[in-house]
Amino acid sequence: MTDSAQDYTYEVLAVDSGGEAMVQMTSFDSLHHTFWYQLVSGDSDGTIASLVKNTETTAVMKWRTQRESIPTVTIGSPISTRYKVRSEGEKPLINFLTKTVEQADSENSDEIITNYTTRGLSDSEKATIYTGLSVTREELWQKLRNGSFIDTVLSGLDIRQPIHASWDATAAGSYNWSANKIASLNVDSVSRVSEGRFKVHFTNPMDDSNYSVFCATGSTDYSGFNASPRALSVVDRAPSYVEVICERTDDAGNEDNFFNSVAVSANKDVEEDSDYIELYNRSSFNFRDGVVQSIKGLIGKNDSDFADFLVND
């Protein structure tokens, strides 16, 4: 029998006493497929021909598998095998927040080479990476300090930071805060109003003028004439500054003394807001945390720049 898909012949090899016929199909290259059929009244050679036709697809698939399973070997000629060496190109260093590395193999007669290429991350890939980023409280705090963002962030979140300043006033009329500062926190500057009189300007203004101020002055063991202790007192308070004056306690004379120190307490009572609790009481922060996203907006960074800031700065 000839068919467009496969050349084959078929033959009824036997019929047993129960009327079951054994039919064998043989391909053009002598591969066999055998099946059995239970004869019933009225069957004929035409019935068998129809059965064979219906079994053709199964037989062809079986023969195809048999042919593929037969190994191909070379007979009569020597074969030499040359093994290829595998090598790799240089893998590039990347910023994993913005790029990824992909690899592909190329092949020549001697070697298989793994090559690397870089591509930018898609927005969805970046979002997945950013969501997995986290920093400890100490890391976040230090990054904000290093970037000079701490005052902006605390002010934007309405979180009070302790205020203190100490300075050397002996330069008198030539006093300059940047040169004569000893220490400070949350203080923008200290300006000299007149002899012994200074204004401490806050970086983050207070809500009002109802706050406490602690003052200290002097670093000398005074003795002899005009040897009275010096006192640093508050003469004016405002939300954005406190003004103090250094005086001798015996004659009330003003003096540009060496060491002046001012500390200001927050003008809040017991309550603190949720951002304060978040920043000070949590051990770590995820990129998608609400307070972290607020910080991102306060320091003016987009997602990519802020992720880079948290990881690399």
mmCIF file of C-alpha atoms in Angstrom:
data_model
loop_
_atom_site.group_PDB
_atom_site.id
_atom_site.type_symbol
_atom_site.label_atom_id
_atom_site.label_comp_id
_atom_site.label_asym_id
_atom_site.label_seq_id
_atom_site.Cartn_x
_atom_site.Cartn_y
_atom_site.Cartn_z
ATOM 1 C CA MET A 1 0.000 0.000 0.000
ATOM 2 C CA THR A 2 1.284 3.466 -0.832
ATOM 3 C CA ASP A 3 0.405 6.604 1.143
ATOM 4 C CA SER A 4 1.606 10.191 0.833
ATOM 5 C CA ALA A 5 2.830 10.167 4.418
ATOM 6 C CA GLN A 6 4.513 6.777 4.436
ATOM 7 C CA ASP A 7 5.025 3.841 2.114
ATOM 8 C CA TYR A 8 3.970 0.584 3.777
ATOM 9 C CA THR A 9 2.301 -2.777 3.223
ATOM 10 C CA TYR A 10 0.034 -4.747 5.549
ATOM 11 C CA GLU A 11 -0.875 -8.388 5.988
ATOM 12 C CA VAL A 12 -3.271 -10.436 8.139
ATOM 13 C CA LEU A 13 -0.846 -12.875 9.698
ATOM 14 C CA ALA A 14 -3.363 -15.083 11.523
ATOM 15 C CA VAL A 15 -6.888 -15.419 12.922
ATOM 16 C CA ASP A 16 -7.183 -17.383 16.133
ATOM 17 C CA SER A 17 -10.012 -19.715 17.149
ATOM 18 C CA GLY A 18 -11.811 -16.878 18.885
ATOM 19 C CA GLY A 19 -11.914 -14.764 15.717
ATOM 20 C CA GLU A 20 -9.147 -12.251 16.677
ATOM 21 C CA ALA A 21 -7.103 -11.199 13.668
ATOM 22 C CA MET A 22 -3.410 -10.327 13.910
ATOM 23 C CA VAL A 23 -2.518 -7.563 11.428
ATOM 24 C CA GLN A 24 1.041 -6.436 10.709
ATOM 25 C CA MET A 25 2.003 -3.218 8.922
ATOM 26 C CA THR A 26 5.509 -3.036 7.371
ATOM 27 C CA SER A 27 7.218 0.221 6.391
ATOM 28 C CA PHE A 28 9.294 0.698 3.258
ATOM 29 C CA ASP A 29 12.437 0.189 5.349
ATOM 30 C CA SER A 30 11.134 -2.998 7.018
ATOM 31 C CA LEU A 31 9.936 -1.573 10.348
ATOM 32 C CA HIS A 32 6.853 -3.309 11.802
ATOM 33 C CA HIS A 33 3.683 -2.263 13.612
ATOM 34 C CA THR A 34 1.338 -5.016 14.751
ATOM 35 C CA PHE A 35 -2.209 -4.742 16.092
ATOM 36 C CA TRP A 36 -5.138 -7.114 16.847
ATOM 37 C CA TYR A 37 -8.780 -6.833 15.871
ATOM 38 C CA GLN A 38 -11.773 -8.889 17.019
ATOM 39 C CA LEU A 39 -13.708 -9.907 13.941
ATOM 40 C CA VAL A 40 -17.490 -9.699 13.987
ATOM 41 C CA SER A 41 -20.164 -10.942 11.575
ATOM 42 C CA GLY A 42 -20.088 -9.035 8.307
ATOM 43 C CA ASP A 43 -16.359 -8.007 8.457
ATOM 44 C CA SER A 44 -14.302 -8.377 5.279
ATOM 45 C CA ASP A 45 -10.974 -7.421 3.730
ATOM 46 C CA GLY A 46 -12.424 -3.934 3.304
ATOM 47 C CA THR A 47 -12.921 -3.725 7.075
ATOM 48 C CA ILE A 48 -9.245 -4.564 7.613
ATOM 49 C CA ALA A 49 -8.193 -1.975 5.011
ATOM 50 C CA SER A 50 -10.175 0.697 6.870
ATOM 51 C CA LEU A 51 -8.640 -0.328 10.198
ATOM 52 C CA VAL A 52 -5.143 -0.123 8.708
ATOM 53 C CA LYS A 53 -5.889 3.324 7.330
ATOM 54 C CA ASN A 54 -7.050 4.474 10.777
ATOM 55 C CA THR A 55 -3.909 3.042 12.384
ATOM 56 C CA GLU A 56 -1.567 4.722 9.906
ATOM 57 C CA THR A 57 -0.753 7.768 12.059
ATOM 58 C CA THR A 58 0.156 5.602 15.056
ATOM 59 C CA ALA A 59 2.373 3.382 12.915
ATOM 60 C CA VAL A 60 4.167 6.318 11.290
ATOM 61 C CA MET A 61 4.915 7.914 14.690
ATOM 62 C CA LYS A 62 6.240 4.601 16.018
ATOM 63 C CA TRP A 63 8.506 4.118 12.984
ATOM 64 C CA ARG A 64 9.795 7.686 13.246
ATOM 65 C CA THR A 65 10.795 7.044 16.888
ATOM 66 C CA GLN A 66 12.505 3.805 15.939
ATOM 67 C CA ARG A 67 14.516 5.470 13.217
ATOM 68 C CA GLU A 68 15.665 8.269 15.504
ATOM 69 C CA SER A 69 16.736 5.799 18.161
ATOM 70 C CA ILE A 70 19.128 4.065 15.819
ATOM 71 C CA PRO A 71 22.580 5.629 16.287
ATOM 72 C CA THR A 72 24.488 6.935 13.302
ATOM 73 C CA VAL A 73 28.022 5.556 13.095
ATOM 74 C CA THR A 74 30.755 6.012 10.557
ATOM 75 C CA ILE A 75 32.011 2.827 8.977
ATOM 76 C CA GLY A 76 35.298 2.498 7.191
ATOM 77 C CA SER A 77 36.880 5.929 7.915
ATOM 78 C CA PRO A 78 38.822 7.113 10.993
ATOM 79 C CA ILE A 79 37.300 10.021 12.946
ATOM 80 C CA SER A 80 39.298 12.465 15.054
ATOM 81 C CA THR A 81 37.562 14.414 17.832
ATOM 82 C CA ARG A 82 38.753 17.833 18.956
ATOM 83 C CA TYR A 83 37.496 19.122 22.287
ATOM 84 C CA LYS A 84 36.602 22.808 22.482
ATOM 85 C CA VAL A 85 37.850 25.034 25.270
ATOM 86 C CA ARG A 86 35.282 27.069 27.232
ATOM 87 C CA SER A 87 36.259 30.615 28.184
ATOM 88 C CA GLU A 88 34.532 33.718 29.518
ATOM 89 C CA GLY A 89 34.718 37.364 28.594
ATOM 90 C CA GLU A 90 35.119 39.949 31.322
ATOM 91 C CA LYS A 91 31.992 40.344 33.419
ATOM 92 C CA PRO A 92 31.193 44.053 33.747
ATOM 93 C CA LEU A 93 30.715 45.830 37.050
ATOM 94 C CA ILE A 94 27.303 47.468 37.227
ATOM 95 C CA ASN A 95 25.034 49.418 39.504
ATOM 96 C CA PHE A 96 22.486 46.708 40.255
ATOM 97 C CA LEU A 97 19.861 49.378 40.945
ATOM 98 C CA THR A 98 19.805 50.512 37.315
ATOM 99 C CA LYS A 99 21.350 47.743 35.174
ATOM 100 C CA THR A 100 21.531 43.974 34.820
ATOM 101 C CA VAL A 101 24.056 41.640 33.155
ATOM 102 C CA GLU A 102 22.999 39.093 30.551
ATOM 103 C CA GLN A 103 25.165 36.304 29.112
ATOM 104 C CA ALA A 104 25.236 34.436 25.806
ATOM 105 C CA ASP A 105 27.580 31.805 24.293
ATOM 106 C CA SER A 106 29.343 32.122 20.951
ATOM 107 C CA GLU A 107 31.327 29.283 19.346
ATOM 108 C CA ASN A 108 34.176 28.872 16.881
ATOM 109 C CA SER A 109 36.296 25.906 15.824
ATOM 110 C CA ASP A 110 38.425 26.017 18.966
ATOM 111 C CA GLU A 111 36.355 27.374 21.840
ATOM 112 C CA ILE A 112 33.006 28.253 23.320
ATOM 113 C CA ILE A 113 33.036 31.821 24.660
ATOM 114 C CA THR A 114 30.613 33.227 27.223
ATOM 115 C CA ASN A 115 30.056 36.916 26.529
ATOM 116 C CA TYR A 116 28.381 39.444 28.841
ATOM 117 C CA THR A 117 26.287 42.454 27.966
ATOM 118 C CA THR A 118 24.519 45.020 30.145
ATOM 119 C CA ARG A 119 21.112 46.552 29.767
ATOM 120 C CA GLY A 120 19.084 49.023 31.739
ATOM 121 C CA LEU A 121 16.401 47.701 34.059
ATOM 122 C CA SER A 122 12.780 48.217 33.127
ATOM 123 C CA ASP A 123 10.563 50.234 35.445
ATOM 124 C CA SER A 124 8.939 47.053 36.755
ATOM 125 C CA GLU A 125 12.343 45.444 37.428
ATOM 126 C CA LYS A 126 13.505 48.546 39.292
ATOM 127 C CA ALA A 127 10.310 48.575 41.345
ATOM 128 C CA THR A 128 10.905 44.966 42.385
ATOM 129 C CA ILE A 129 14.498 45.675 43.471
ATOM 130 C CA TYR A 130 13.615 48.897 45.281
ATOM 131 C CA THR A 131 10.818 47.193 47.210
ATOM 132 C CA GLY A 132 13.373 44.752 48.614
ATOM 133 C CA LEU A 133 15.754 47.476 49.835
ATOM 134 C CA SER A 134 16.029 48.177 53.549
ATOM 135 C CA VAL A 135 18.348 50.087 55.888
ATOM 136 C CA THR A 136 18.810 50.097 59.633
ATOM 137 C CA ARG A 137 17.819 53.131 61.668
ATOM 138 C CA GLU A 138 21.496 53.937 62.272
ATOM 139 C CA GLU A 139 22.288 53.698 58.539
ATOM 140 C CA LEU A 140 19.355 55.914 57.575
ATOM 141 C CA TRP A 141 20.229 58.486 60.222
ATOM 142 C CA GLN A 142 23.894 58.583 59.192
ATOM 143 C CA LYS A 143 23.078 58.909 55.488
ATOM 144 C CA LEU A 144 20.807 61.861 56.240
ATOM 145 C CA ARG A 145 23.546 63.486 58.323
ATOM 146 C CA ASN A 146 26.241 62.858 55.712
ATOM 147 C CA GLY A 147 24.026 64.352 53.019
ATOM 148 C CA SER A 148 23.187 67.384 55.200
ATOM 149 C CA PHE A 149 19.514 66.419 55.031
ATOM 150 C CA ILE A 150 18.858 65.777 58.712
ATOM 151 C CA ASP A 151 17.497 69.222 59.543
ATOM 152 C CA THR A 152 15.309 69.317 56.428
ATOM 153 C CA VAL A 153 13.848 65.905 57.206
ATOM 154 C CA LEU A 154 13.199 66.526 60.889
ATOM 155 C CA SER A 155 11.605 69.863 60.102
ATOM 156 C CA GLY A 156 9.475 68.376 57.312
ATOM 157 C CA LEU A 157 8.275 65.571 59.581
ATOM 158 C CA ASP A 158 7.728 68.086 62.393
ATOM 159 C CA ILE A 159 10.110 66.193 64.673
ATOM 160 C CA ARG A 160 11.925 68.280 67.253
ATOM 161 C CA GLN A 161 15.667 67.814 67.419
ATOM 162 C CA PRO A 162 17.644 68.845 70.521
ATOM 163 C CA ILE A 163 19.197 72.313 70.241
ATOM 164 C CA HIS A 164 22.533 73.355 71.693
ATOM 165 C CA ALA A 165 25.388 75.692 70.837
ATOM 166 C CA SER A 166 28.676 76.709 72.411
ATOM 167 C CA TRP A 167 31.078 79.353 71.155
ATOM 168 C CA ASP A 168 34.186 81.382 71.916
ATOM 169 C CA ALA A 169 33.354 85.075 72.120
ATOM 170 C CA THR A 170 36.831 86.456 72.856
ATOM 171 C CA ALA A 171 37.196 87.678 69.263
ATOM 172 C CA ALA A 172 34.763 90.431 70.349
ATOM 173 C CA GLY A 173 34.057 92.765 67.418
ATOM 174 C CA SER A 174 35.686 90.285 65.029
ATOM 175 C CA TYR A 175 33.491 87.421 66.238
ATOM 176 C CA ASN A 176 32.443 85.034 63.452
ATOM 177 C CA TRP A 177 30.243 81.985 64.093
ATOM 178 C CA SER A 178 31.902 79.760 61.507
ATOM 179 C CA ALA A 179 35.346 80.455 62.985
ATOM 180 C CA ASN A 180 34.479 80.666 66.679
ATOM 181 C CA LYS A 181 31.948 77.833 66.966
ATOM 182 C CA ILE A 182 32.857 75.117 69.476
ATOM 183 C CA ALA A 183 29.877 72.779 69.034
ATOM 184 C CA SER A 184 26.247 72.892 67.895
ATOM 185 C CA LEU A 185 23.168 70.894 66.930
ATOM 186 C CA ASN A 186 20.065 72.198 65.154
ATOM 187 C CA VAL A 187 21.580 75.688 65.242
ATOM 188 C CA ASP A 188 21.907 77.678 62.026
ATOM 189 C CA SER A 189 24.233 80.334 63.470
ATOM 190 C CA VAL A 190 25.070 82.479 66.504
ATOM 191 C CA SER A 191 25.357 86.214 65.846
ATOM 192 C CA ARG A 192 26.927 88.894 68.072
ATOM 193 C CA VAL A 193 24.492 91.726 68.896
ATOM 194 C CA SER A 194 26.856 93.734 71.096
ATOM 195 C CA GLU A 195 29.499 93.074 73.731
ATOM 196 C CA GLY A 196 28.543 89.888 75.582
ATOM 197 C CA ARG A 197 25.164 89.715 73.827
ATOM 198 C CA PHE A 198 24.395 86.995 71.268
ATOM 199 C CA LYS A 199 21.475 85.529 69.301
ATOM 200 C CA VAL A 200 21.299 81.769 68.795
ATOM 201 C CA HIS A 201 19.353 81.150 65.559
ATOM 202 C CA PHE A 202 17.594 77.760 65.289
ATOM 203 C CA THR A 203 17.674 75.656 62.132
ATOM 204 C CA ASN A 204 14.179 74.333 62.842
ATOM 205 C CA PRO A 205 12.035 76.988 64.555
ATOM 206 C CA MET A 206 10.050 76.109 67.647
ATOM 207 C CA ASP A 207 6.242 76.098 67.560
ATOM 208 C CA ASP A 208 6.194 79.074 69.921
ATOM 209 C CA SER A 209 8.357 80.845 72.519
ATOM 210 C CA ASN A 210 7.343 78.606 75.421
ATOM 211 C CA TYR A 211 10.482 76.525 75.753
ATOM 212 C CA SER A 212 13.201 76.095 78.354
ATOM 213 C CA VAL A 213 16.757 77.392 77.963
ATOM 214 C CA PHE A 214 19.786 76.265 79.940
ATOM 215 C CA CYS A 215 22.793 78.588 79.933
ATOM 216 C CA ALA A 216 26.370 78.252 81.149
ATOM 217 C CA THR A 217 29.495 80.331 80.710
ATOM 218 C CA GLY A 218 33.100 80.529 81.841
ATOM 219 C CA SER A 219 36.006 78.137 81.713
ATOM 220 C CA THR A 220 38.395 80.053 83.936
ATOM 221 C CA ASP A 221 39.136 80.023 87.670
ATOM 222 C CA TYR A 222 38.756 83.793 88.108
ATOM 223 C CA SER A 223 40.802 85.484 90.880
ATOM 224 C CA GLY A 224 41.886 89.026 91.738
ATOM 225 C CA PHE A 225 40.299 92.192 90.352
ATOM 226 C CA ASN A 226 36.970 91.639 88.544
ATOM 227 C CA ALA A 227 37.178 88.029 89.622
ATOM 228 C CA SER A 228 33.457 87.437 90.094
ATOM 229 C CA PRO A 229 31.816 84.497 88.303
ATOM 230 C CA ARG A 230 30.234 85.172 84.911
ATOM 231 C CA ALA A 231 26.574 84.464 84.234
ATOM 232 C CA LEU A 232 24.858 83.784 80.900
ATOM 233 C CA SER A 233 21.195 84.823 80.989
ATOM 234 C CA VAL A 234 18.262 84.829 78.572
ATOM 235 C CA VAL A 235 17.108 88.303 77.519
ATOM 236 C CA ASP A 236 14.749 87.369 74.660
ATOM 237 C CA ARG A 237 13.043 84.282 73.241
ATOM 238 C CA ALA A 238 11.305 83.763 69.905
ATOM 239 C CA PRO A 239 10.325 80.661 67.910
ATOM 240 C CA SER A 240 13.375 81.093 65.649
ATOM 241 C CA TYR A 241 16.033 82.267 68.129
ATOM 242 C CA VAL A 242 16.997 82.861 71.741
ATOM 243 C CA GLU A 243 19.057 85.908 72.795
ATOM 244 C CA VAL A 244 21.483 85.665 75.729
ATOM 245 C CA ILE A 245 23.876 87.993 77.532
ATOM 246 C CA CYS A 246 27.107 87.271 79.432
ATOM 247 C CA GLU A 247 27.654 89.468 82.528
ATOM 248 C CA ARG A 248 30.027 89.695 85.462
ATOM 249 C CA THR A 249 28.056 88.979 88.624
ATOM 250 C CA ASP A 250 29.723 91.685 90.747
ATOM 251 C CA ASP A 251 29.214 94.774 88.541
ATOM 252 C CA ALA A 252 26.838 93.458 85.816
ATOM 253 C CA GLY A 253 29.362 94.458 83.141
ATOM 254 C CA ASN A 254 28.882 92.727 79.814
ATOM 255 C CA GLU A 255 31.755 90.550 78.651
ATOM 256 C CA ASP A 256 32.765 88.593 75.540
ATOM 257 C CA ASN A 257 33.742 85.538 77.519
ATOM 258 C CA PHE A 258 35.615 82.549 76.187
ATOM 259 C CA PHE A 259 33.070 79.794 76.677
ATOM 260 C CA ASN A 260 29.307 80.318 76.276
ATOM 261 C CA SER A 261 26.895 77.416 76.108
ATOM 262 C CA VAL A 262 23.133 77.287 75.431
ATOM 263 C CA ALA A 263 20.831 74.252 75.414
ATOM 264 C CA VAL A 264 17.141 74.430 74.477
ATOM 265 C CA SER A 265 14.490 71.851 75.352
ATOM 266 C CA ALA A 266 11.685 70.922 72.964
ATOM 267 C CA ASN A 267 8.439 72.797 73.580
ATOM 268 C CA LYS A 268 6.338 69.638 73.516
ATOM 269 C CA ASP A 269 4.917 67.890 76.516
ATOM 270 C CA VAL A 270 4.228 64.160 76.711
ATOM 271 C CA GLU A 271 2.772 63.568 73.259
ATOM 272 C CA GLU A 272 4.917 62.782 70.235
ATOM 273 C CA ASP A 273 3.733 62.189 66.698
ATOM 274 C CA SER A 274 3.859 58.915 64.789
ATOM 275 C CA ASP A 275 6.829 59.963 62.639
ATOM 276 C CA TYR A 276 8.867 60.497 65.793
ATOM 277 C CA ILE A 277 7.972 56.979 66.949
ATOM 278 C CA GLU A 278 8.819 55.581 63.501
ATOM 279 C CA LEU A 279 12.244 57.220 63.307
ATOM 280 C CA TYR A 280 13.406 56.620 66.843
ATOM 281 C CA ASN A 281 11.837 53.289 67.821
ATOM 282 C CA ARG A 282 12.130 51.082 64.734
ATOM 283 C CA SER A 283 15.286 49.102 64.036
ATOM 284 C CA SER A 284 15.007 49.033 60.225
ATOM 285 C CA PHE A 285 13.169 50.703 57.363
ATOM 286 C CA ASN A 286 12.002 49.335 54.008
ATOM 287 C CA PHE A 287 12.137 51.455 50.846
ATOM 288 C CA ARG A 288 8.330 51.443 50.597
ATOM 289 C CA ASP A 289 7.712 52.405 54.229
ATOM 290 C CA GLY A 290 5.529 55.483 54.532
ATOM 291 C CA VAL A 291 8.051 57.480 56.546
ATOM 292 C CA VAL A 292 10.868 56.571 54.111
ATOM 293 C CA GLN A 293 8.776 57.694 51.152
ATOM 294 C CA SER A 294 8.090 60.956 53.006
ATOM 295 C CA ILE A 295 11.842 61.424 53.448
ATOM 296 C CA LYS A 296 12.339 60.801 49.721
ATOM 297 C CA GLY A 297 9.986 63.672 48.928
ATOM 298 C CA LEU A 298 11.511 65.996 51.514
ATOM 299 C CA ILE A 299 15.030 65.643 50.084
ATOM 300 C CA GLY A 300 13.779 65.951 46.494
ATOM 301 C CA LYS A 301 14.796 62.594 45.016
ATOM 302 C CA ASN A 302 13.018 60.267 42.581
ATOM 303 C CA ASP A 303 12.884 56.496 43.138
ATOM 304 C CA SER A 304 16.151 55.735 41.311
ATOM 305 C CA ASP A 305 18.150 58.504 42.980
ATOM 306 C CA PHE A 306 16.725 57.724 46.411
ATOM 307 C CA ALA A 307 17.523 54.004 46.058
ATOM 308 C CA ASP A 308 21.076 54.932 45.063
ATOM 309 C CA PHE A 309 21.266 57.302 48.052
ATOM 310 C CA LEU A 310 20.215 54.551 50.476
ATOM 311 C CA VAL A 311 22.631 51.965 49.046
ATOM 312 C CA ASN A 312 25.703 53.916 47.962
ATOM 313 C CA ASP A 313 25.905 57.360 49.581
#
